[in-house]
Structures are given as C-alpha cells and as structure tokens.
PDB file of C-alpha atoms and ligand atoms in Angstrom:
ATOM      1  CA  MET A   1      -3.305 -12.737 -21.672  1.00 37.00           C
ATOM      2  CA  GLY A   2      -6.383 -13.075 -20.618  1.00 36.00           C
ATOM      3  CA  GLY A   3      -9.071 -12.338 -18.049  1.00 40.00           C
ATOM      4  CA  MET A   4      -8.158  -9.215 -15.995  1.00 46.00           C
ATOM      5  CA  GLY A   5      -4.987  -8.796 -18.021  1.00 40.00           C
ATOM      6  CA  SER A   6      -5.999  -8.693 -21.470  1.00 40.00           C
ATOM      7  CA  GLY A   7      -4.566  -5.596 -22.899  1.00 41.00           C
ATOM      8  CA  ASP A   8      -5.216  -5.652 -26.486  1.00 39.00           C
ATOM      9  CA  ARG A   9      -7.546  -2.661 -26.370  1.00 40.00           C
ATOM     10  CA  TYR A  10      -5.337  -0.205 -24.089  1.00 40.00           C
ATOM     11  CA  TRP A  11      -4.213   2.631 -25.588  1.00 38.00           C
ATOM     12  CA  ARG A  12      -5.285   2.359 -28.975  1.00 39.00           C
ATOM     13  CA  GLY A  13      -5.629   6.135 -29.667  1.00 40.00           C
ATOM     14  CA  LYS A  14      -9.036   6.598 -27.659  1.00 39.00           C
ATOM     15  CA  LYS A  15      -9.741   9.449 -25.614  1.00 37.00           C
ATOM     16  CA  PRO A  16      -9.447   8.476 -21.852  1.00 36.00           C
ATOM     17  CA  MET A  17     -12.416   7.883 -19.855  1.00 39.00           C
ATOM     18  CA  VAL A  18     -13.445  10.181 -16.988  1.00 36.00           C
ATOM     19  CA  GLU A  19     -12.406   7.398 -14.342  1.00 44.00           C
ATOM     20  CA  ASP A  20      -9.476   6.081 -16.489  1.00 55.00           C
ATOM     21  CA  CYS A  21      -6.052   7.559 -15.613  1.00 67.00           C
ATOM     22  CA  TRP A  22      -6.606   7.145 -12.353  1.00 81.00           C
ATOM     23  CA  GLU A  23      -3.839   5.978  -9.914  1.00 86.00           C
ATOM     24  CA  VAL A  24      -4.780   4.311  -5.723  1.00 92.00           C
ATOM     25  CA  ASP A  25      -2.264   5.085  -3.608  1.00 93.00           C
ATOM     26  CA  THR A  26      -1.448   2.862  -0.807  1.00 96.00           C
ATOM     27  CA  THR A  27      -0.642   6.328   1.743  1.00 94.00           C
ATOM     28  CA  VAL A  28      -3.720   7.715   0.412  1.00 94.00           C
ATOM     29  CA  PHE A  29      -5.655   4.779   3.094  1.00 96.00           C
ATOM     30  CA  LYS A  30      -2.874   5.040   5.323  1.00 94.00           C
ATOM     31  CA  ARG A  31      -3.721   8.917   5.830  1.00 94.00           C
ATOM     32  CA  ARG A  32      -7.336   7.634   6.256  1.00 95.00           C
ATOM     33  CA  GLY A  33      -5.582   5.748   9.010  1.00 95.00           C
ATOM     34  CA  LEU A  34      -7.161   2.790   7.206  1.00 96.00           C
ATOM     35  CA  LEU A  35      -4.052   0.571   7.404  1.00 94.00           C
ATOM     36  CA  ALA A  36      -4.146  -0.563  10.173  1.00 91.00           C
ATOM     37  CA  PRO A  37      -4.420  -5.333  11.404  1.00 91.00           C
ATOM     38  CA  GLY A  38      -8.177  -5.429  12.618  1.00 94.00           C
ATOM     39  CA  THR A  39      -9.224  -2.868   9.892  1.00 95.00           C
ATOM     40  CA  HIS A  40     -12.639  -3.040   8.218  1.00 97.00           C
ATOM     41  CA  ALA A  41     -13.273  -0.319   7.071  1.00 96.00           C
ATOM     42  CA  SER A  42     -15.731   0.922   3.535  1.00 95.00           C
ATOM     43  CA  GLY A  43     -15.620   4.602   2.131  1.00 94.00           C
ATOM     44  CA  VAL A  44     -15.637   6.792  -1.336  1.00 92.00           C
ATOM     45  CA  LEU A  45     -11.917   7.902  -3.640  1.00 90.00           C
ATOM     46  CA  THR A  46     -13.887  11.169  -5.110  1.00 85.00           C
ATOM     47  CA  ARG A  47     -11.585  13.289  -7.921  1.00 79.00           C
ATOM     48  CA  THR A  48     -12.739  16.402  -9.486  1.00 75.00           C
ATOM     49  CA  ARG A  49     -11.915  16.803 -12.825  1.00 72.00           C
ATOM     50  CA  ARG A  50     -12.631  19.957 -14.832  1.00 71.00           C
ATOM     51  CA  ARG A  51     -13.763  19.326 -18.521  1.00 69.00           C
ATOM     52  CA  THR A  52     -14.294  22.865 -20.047  1.00 72.00           C
ATOM     53  CA  ILE A  53     -14.634  26.370 -17.837  1.00 72.00           C
ATOM     54  CA  PHE A  54     -18.456  25.021 -18.095  1.00 72.00           C
ATOM     55  CA  GLU A  55     -17.578  21.087 -17.305  1.00 75.00           C
ATOM     56  CA  GLU A  56     -17.335  19.431 -14.359  1.00 73.00           C
ATOM     57  CA  THR A  57     -17.390  15.775 -13.633  1.00 72.00           C
ATOM     58  CA  THR A  58     -16.300  14.356 -10.946  1.00 75.00           C
ATOM     59  CA  ALA A  59     -15.778  10.829 -10.153  1.00 79.00           C
ATOM     60  CA  THR A  60     -15.611   7.835  -7.340  1.00 85.00           C
ATOM     61  CA  ILE A  61     -14.563   4.863  -6.301  1.00 90.00           C
ATOM     62  CA  GLY A  62     -16.309   2.876  -3.376  1.00 93.00           C
ATOM     63  CA  TYR A  63     -13.329   0.852  -1.646  1.00 95.00           C
ATOM     64  CA  THR A  64     -14.050  -1.875   1.478  1.00 96.00           C
ATOM     65  CA  VAL A  65     -10.922  -2.334   3.464  1.00 97.00           C
ATOM     66  CA  ASP A  66     -10.337  -5.406   4.911  1.00 97.00           C
ATOM     67  CA  LEU A  67      -7.875  -6.526   7.617  1.00 96.00           C
ATOM     68  CA  ARG A  68      -9.038  -8.442  10.063  1.00 96.00           C
ATOM     69  CA  ASP A  69      -7.621 -11.268   8.699  1.00 92.00           C
ATOM     70  CA  PRO A  70      -3.695 -11.409   9.653  1.00 82.00           C
ATOM     71  CA  GLY A  71      -3.248 -13.541   6.975  1.00 81.00           C
ATOM     72  CA  GLY A  72      -4.246 -11.783   4.055  1.00 86.00           C
ATOM     73  CA  GLY A  73      -4.985  -8.327   3.913  1.00 95.00           C
ATOM     74  CA  HIS A  74      -7.674  -6.786   0.920  1.00 97.00           C
ATOM     75  CA  VAL A  75      -8.694  -3.973  -0.154  1.00 97.00           C
ATOM     76  CA  GLU A  76     -12.006  -4.640  -2.489  1.00 96.00           C
ATOM     77  CA  LEU A  77     -12.080  -1.822  -5.610  1.00 94.00           C
ATOM     78  CA  ARG A  78     -15.833  -1.043  -6.675  1.00 93.00           C
ATOM     79  CA  TYR A  79     -16.267   1.584 -10.214  1.00 88.00           C
ATOM     80  CA  GLN A  80     -18.563   2.055 -13.472  1.00 86.00           C
ATOM     81  CA  LEU A  81     -17.169   2.784 -15.797  1.00 81.00           C
ATOM     82  CA  THR A  82     -18.648   6.346 -18.070  1.00 73.00           C
ATOM     83  CA  PRO A  83     -18.854   5.045 -20.742  1.00 68.00           C
ATOM     84  CA  PRO A  84     -20.290   2.162 -21.080  1.00 66.00           C
ATOM     85  CA  GLY A  85     -21.054   2.378 -17.843  1.00 76.00           C
ATOM     86  CA  GLU A  86     -19.859  -0.963 -17.370  1.00 84.00           C
ATOM     87  CA  SER A  87     -19.649  -2.022 -13.447  1.00 89.00           C
ATOM     88  CA  PHE A  88     -16.527  -3.302 -11.561  1.00 91.00           C
ATOM     89  CA  THR A  89     -15.484  -5.611  -8.128  1.00 94.00           C
ATOM     90  CA  TYR A  90     -12.582  -7.124  -7.332  1.00 95.00           C
ATOM     91  CA  PRO A  91     -10.596  -7.711  -3.976  1.00 96.00           C
ATOM     92  CA  VAL A  92      -6.316  -6.338  -4.013  1.00 97.00           C
ATOM     93  CA  GLY A  93      -4.464  -7.593  -2.204  1.00 96.00           C
ATOM     94  CA  LEU A  94      -2.664  -5.559   0.594  1.00 96.00           C
ATOM     95  CA  ILE A  95       0.500  -6.619   2.354  1.00 94.00           C
ATOM     96  CA  SER A  96       3.147  -5.101   4.516  1.00 93.00           C
ATOM     97  CA  THR A  97       6.610  -4.702   4.747  1.00 92.00           C
ATOM     98  CA  PRO A  98       8.484  -4.155   7.896  1.00 91.00           C
ATOM     99  CA  CYS A  99      10.908  -1.139   7.682  1.00 87.00           C
ATOM    100  CA  ARG A 100      14.158  -0.492   8.489  1.00 86.00           C
ATOM    101  CA  PHE A 101      14.379   1.813  10.995  1.00 85.00           C
ATOM    102  CA  GLY A 102      10.187   0.958  12.808  1.00 87.00           C
ATOM    103  CA  GLY A 103       6.725   0.386  11.937  1.00 88.00           C
ATOM    104  CA  VAL A 104       5.417  -1.527   8.087  1.00 90.00           C
ATOM    105  CA  ARG A 105       4.770  -0.109   4.375  1.00 92.00           C
ATOM    106  CA  TRP A 106       1.687  -0.519   2.676  1.00 94.00           C
ATOM    107  CA  TRP A 107       1.701  -2.550  -0.506  1.00 96.00           C
ATOM    108  CA  PHE A 108      -0.907  -3.382  -3.647  1.00 97.00           C
ATOM    109  CA  GLU A 109      -0.685  -6.304  -4.966  1.00 97.00           C
ATOM    110  CA  CYS A 110      -1.194  -6.288  -8.550  1.00 96.00           C
ATOM    111  CA  PRO A 111      -4.305  -7.870  -9.357  1.00 95.00           C
ATOM    112  CA  LEU A 112      -4.206  -8.399 -13.538  1.00 93.00           C
ATOM    113  CA  VAL A 113      -3.566 -12.145 -14.612  1.00 90.00           C
ATOM    114  CA  TRP A 114      -1.759 -12.622 -17.375  1.00 83.00           C
ATOM    115  CA  ASP A 115      -1.911 -15.863 -19.879  1.00 82.00           C
ATOM    116  CA  GLY A 116      -3.354 -16.985 -16.519  1.00 87.00           C
ATOM    117  CA  GLN A 117      -0.843 -16.170 -14.322  1.00 87.00           C
ATOM    118  CA  ALA A 118      -1.442 -13.547 -11.184  1.00 89.00           C
ATOM    119  CA  CYS A 119       0.886 -10.409 -11.716  1.00 91.00           C
ATOM    120  CA  SER A 120       0.996 -10.275  -7.764  1.00 92.00           C
ATOM    121  CA  ARG A 121       3.688  -7.503  -8.108  1.00 94.00           C
ATOM    122  CA  ARG A 122       3.728  -5.429  -5.000  1.00 95.00           C
ATOM    123  CA  ALA A 123       3.104  -1.233  -5.784  1.00 94.00           C
ATOM    124  CA  ARG A 124       2.334   1.251  -3.846  1.00 93.00           C
ATOM    125  CA  LYS A 125       0.625   2.108  -6.856  1.00 92.00           C
ATOM    126  CA  LEU A 126      -2.211   1.156  -9.428  1.00 93.00           C
ATOM    127  CA  PHE A 127      -3.475   2.553 -12.119  1.00 89.00           C
ATOM    128  CA  LEU A 128      -6.450   2.756 -14.099  1.00 87.00           C
ATOM    129  CA  ARG A 129      -5.913   1.579 -17.538  1.00 82.00           C
ATOM    130  CA  GLY A 130      -8.617   0.468 -19.699  1.00 80.00           C
ATOM    131  CA  LYS A 131     -11.056  -1.400 -17.246  1.00 84.00           C
ATOM    132  CA  TYR A 132      -8.482  -2.695 -14.231  1.00 89.00           C
ATOM    133  CA  PHE A 133      -5.842  -1.451 -12.027  1.00 92.00           C
ATOM    134  CA  GLY A 134      -2.929  -2.509 -12.176  1.00 92.00           C
ATOM    135  CA  CYS A 135       1.045  -1.601 -11.519  1.00 91.00           C
ATOM    136  CA  ARG A 136       2.855   0.289 -13.961  1.00 86.00           C
ATOM    137  CA  HIS A 137       4.898  -2.498 -15.611  1.00 85.00           C
ATOM    138  CA  CYS A 138       1.739  -4.735 -16.105  1.00 86.00           C
ATOM    139  CA  HIS A 139       0.524  -1.736 -18.051  1.00 81.00           C
ATOM    140  CA  ASN A 140       3.857  -0.800 -20.044  1.00 77.00           C
ATOM    141  CA  LEU A 141       3.390  -4.530 -21.355  1.00 66.00           C
ATOM    142  CA  ALA A 142       0.305  -3.786 -21.443  1.00 65.00           C
ATOM    143  CA  TYR A 143       1.569  -1.116 -23.694  1.00 62.00           C
ATOM    144  CA  PHE A 144       4.099  -2.773 -25.326  1.00 61.00           C
ATOM    145  CA  THR A 145       1.603  -6.038 -26.408  1.00 62.00           C
ATOM    146  CA  SER A 146      -0.356  -3.474 -28.559  1.00 62.00           C
ATOM    147  CA  GLN A 147       2.316  -1.970 -30.765  1.00 61.00           C
ATOM    148  CA  ARG A 148       3.680  -5.344 -31.578  1.00 60.00           C
ATOM    149  CA  SER A 149       0.179  -6.584 -32.782  1.00 62.00           C
ATOM    150  CA  ASP A 150       0.027  -3.965 -35.080  1.00 67.00           C
ATOM    151  CA  ARG A 151      -2.409  -4.562 -37.460  1.00 72.00           C
ATOM    152  CA  ARG A 152       0.098  -3.029 -40.576  1.00 75.00           C
ATOM    153  CA  VAL A 153       2.930  -6.335 -39.636  1.00 74.00           C
ATOM    154  CA  ARG A 154       0.076  -9.174 -40.602  1.00 75.00           C
ATOM    155  CA  ALA A 155      -1.474  -7.088 -43.828  1.00 78.00           C
ATOM    156  CA  PHE A 156       2.637  -6.446 -44.661  1.00 79.00           C
ATOM    157  CA  LEU A 157       3.763 -10.335 -43.546  1.00 78.00           C
ATOM    158  CA  LYS A 158       0.339 -11.403 -45.393  1.00 82.00           C
ATOM    159  CA  ARG A 159       1.097  -9.991 -48.634  1.00 84.00           C
ATOM    160  CA  GLY A 160       4.194 -11.750 -48.522  1.00 84.00           C
ATOM    161  CA  GLY A 161       6.188  -9.263 -47.171  1.00 81.00           C
ATOM    162  CA  ASP A 162      10.311 -10.368 -46.156  1.00 82.00           C
ATOM    163  CA  VAL A 163      10.993  -9.010 -43.103  1.00 77.00           C
ATOM    164  CA  ASN A 164      14.726  -9.001 -43.352  1.00 79.00           C
ATOM    165  CA  ALA A 165      14.542  -7.198 -46.458  1.00 82.00           C
ATOM    166  CA  TYR A 166      12.206  -5.068 -45.353  1.00 80.00           C
ATOM    167  CA  ALA A 167      14.754  -3.808 -42.360  1.00 77.00           C
ATOM    168  CA  LYS A 168      17.966  -3.763 -45.225  1.00 79.00           C
ATOM    169  CA  LEU A 169      16.269  -1.879 -47.919  1.00 79.00           C
ATOM    170  CA  SER A 170      14.015   0.694 -45.343  1.00 77.00           C
ATOM    171  CA  VAL A 171      15.469   1.432 -42.792  1.00 75.00           C
ATOM    172  CA  GLY A 172      19.463   0.658 -43.729  1.00 80.00           C
ATOM    173  CA  VAL A 173      19.798  -2.383 -40.516  1.00 80.00           C
ATOM    174  CA  SER A 174      20.091  -5.567 -40.483  1.00 82.00           C
ATOM    175  CA  LEU A 175      16.968  -6.908 -38.074  1.00 79.00           C
ATOM    176  CA  SER A 176      19.277  -8.449 -36.182  1.00 81.00           C
ATOM    177  CA  ALA A 177      21.024  -4.464 -35.535  1.00 83.00           C
ATOM    178  CA  MET A 178      17.314  -2.988 -34.720  1.00 82.00           C
ATOM    179  CA  ALA A 179      16.819  -6.273 -32.014  1.00 82.00           C
ATOM    180  CA  PHE A 180      19.430  -4.752 -30.199  1.00 83.00           C
ATOM    181  CA  SER A 181      18.522  -1.343 -30.187  1.00 83.00           C
ATOM    182  CA  LEU A 182      15.154  -2.444 -29.213  1.00 83.00           C
ATOM    183  CA  LYS A 183      16.602  -4.811 -26.311  1.00 83.00           C
ATOM    184  CA  LEU A 184      18.676  -0.983 -25.268  1.00 83.00           C
ATOM    185  CA  LEU A 185      15.125   0.533 -25.116  1.00 83.00           C
ATOM    186  CA  GLU A 186      13.613  -2.380 -23.202  1.00 80.00           C
ATOM    187  CA  TRP A 187      16.817  -1.946 -20.812  1.00 81.00           C
ATOM    188  CA  ARG A 188      16.530   1.993 -20.465  1.00 82.00           C
ATOM    189  CA  ILE A 189      12.598   1.151 -20.166  1.00 80.00           C
ATOM    190  CA  ARG A 190      13.033  -1.153 -17.068  1.00 78.00           C
ATOM    191  CA  LYS A 191      16.118   1.176 -15.604  1.00 81.00           C
ATOM    192  CA  LEU A 192      13.575   4.430 -16.018  1.00 82.00           C
ATOM    193  CA  ASP A 193      11.209   2.054 -14.197  1.00 76.00           C
ATOM    194  CA  ARG A 194      13.762   1.506 -11.246  1.00 78.00           C
ATOM    195  CA  VAL A 195      14.494   4.643 -10.497  1.00 80.00           C
ATOM    196  CA  ARG A 196      10.522   6.115 -10.841  1.00 76.00           C
ATOM    197  CA  ASP A 197       9.310   3.452  -8.499  1.00 71.00           C
ATOM    198  CA  GLN A 198      12.307   3.819  -5.750  1.00 73.00           C
ATOM    199  CA  LEU A 199      11.316   7.495  -5.790  1.00 73.00           C
ATOM    200  CA  ASP A 200       7.806   6.479  -5.436  1.00 64.00           C
ATOM    201  CA  HIS A 201       8.507   4.796  -2.433  1.00 61.00           C
ATOM    202  CA  GLY A 202      11.033   7.202  -1.266  1.00 56.00           C
ATOM    203  CA  ASP A 203       8.862   9.759   0.085  1.00 48.00           C
ATOM    204  CA  GLU A 204       6.663   6.649   2.512  1.00 46.00           C
ATOM    205  CA  THR A 205       7.395   6.201   5.605  1.00 42.00           C
TER     206      THR A 205
HETATM  207 ZN1   ZN B 301       1.584  -6.206 -12.275  1.00 77.06          ZN
END
C-alpha cells in the first residue's frame, strides 16, 4: 500500500472528523445538470451537522467538473480536514456507460492506489474515510488490512507463540477450520456488497 491508498490509520477507534464519513454521489452532479459533455463548472457541496443542541458544523467540499475532453472527464475534489487542517485537491475520473433503454449512467473511477496499482473501480458513490475518497471495496479492504495488522498478533509471535496450538486450545478449532470460516465470511460480505451495489444503481435512470 502507498500514496492515496495508505489505509493503516483507517478506523482505529478514532472519532470521525467533521468531514469524515462524507460521501459523494454522481446523481448529485447529475441533478445539478453538470454531467453533460462539454461541461466545465465549479461549485461546492455543503453539509451541516448538528453535533449538540448548541453546536452546528458546516463542512464544504469544492469541486470542478470537467467534461470538455471527450476522451476522459474528471471532477476535481477540494477539501480540508479539520483537524489537522490538511488540504486535499485531486482529480477523480468520471465515466459514462450507456443504459439499456437510452441515456447514460455516470460513474466515478475510484482514485485509491494499492501497492502502486490504481483501483479504478466504477462506483456511483465514493466515501471519505481517513483522508481520501474511495469506493466501498477499497475502504472495506483498508478495514480488513488494519484488522489483520493487529499489534497483538506481532506481540504474540514475538513471544514465540504457536499459532496452531493457540487456535486449538483457546478457540477449539483447527487453523484450517478458522480459515474456512473466514473465507465463508468474506464470501458473504462480497455478496452483501453486490446486493448493495445493485440497490444503489437501481434508483438511477
Ligand atoms: Zn476503490
């Protein structure tokens, strides 16, 4: 992992920042009439959150949609995380695919990078987790990665802990049985993701 894909600090029990948990949706840009060839327009997305009865916070994300080049459109996203006040500006690819009954459907191209490889998955929604917007699959991956690199595992192995013995003694099943359970769980999560994606795409025409 590197660059924009660095996921090691995601969801480490830290309270989300104001703009954390944002999501951007191509339908919002569509509703604003921006998803048409030749568009070059800027604007802001605003969200107000009531944190307590007395406290309200407003967060904004700046954007510039650029669809002037028929070969490849993009939207530039600009935002600041508070704290620590770090600013981000980067382009996210915008692509369209034809719909079965006419018209086109718009997608973001996930901008996250894993091990030097761009994700580039098509997604109607991108989510801000940590510092960057990315597709659901990437953020799930970041979550699993952070779970896997648990500090306790390293400490256990450093102490000379026997993984197989631990599994049998404390969990009561063999390591291969646990690996199988994990595979089943991952399969289930992937299936739920697919169902959710279908639901997400279903409401756009
Ligand atoms: Zn992705």
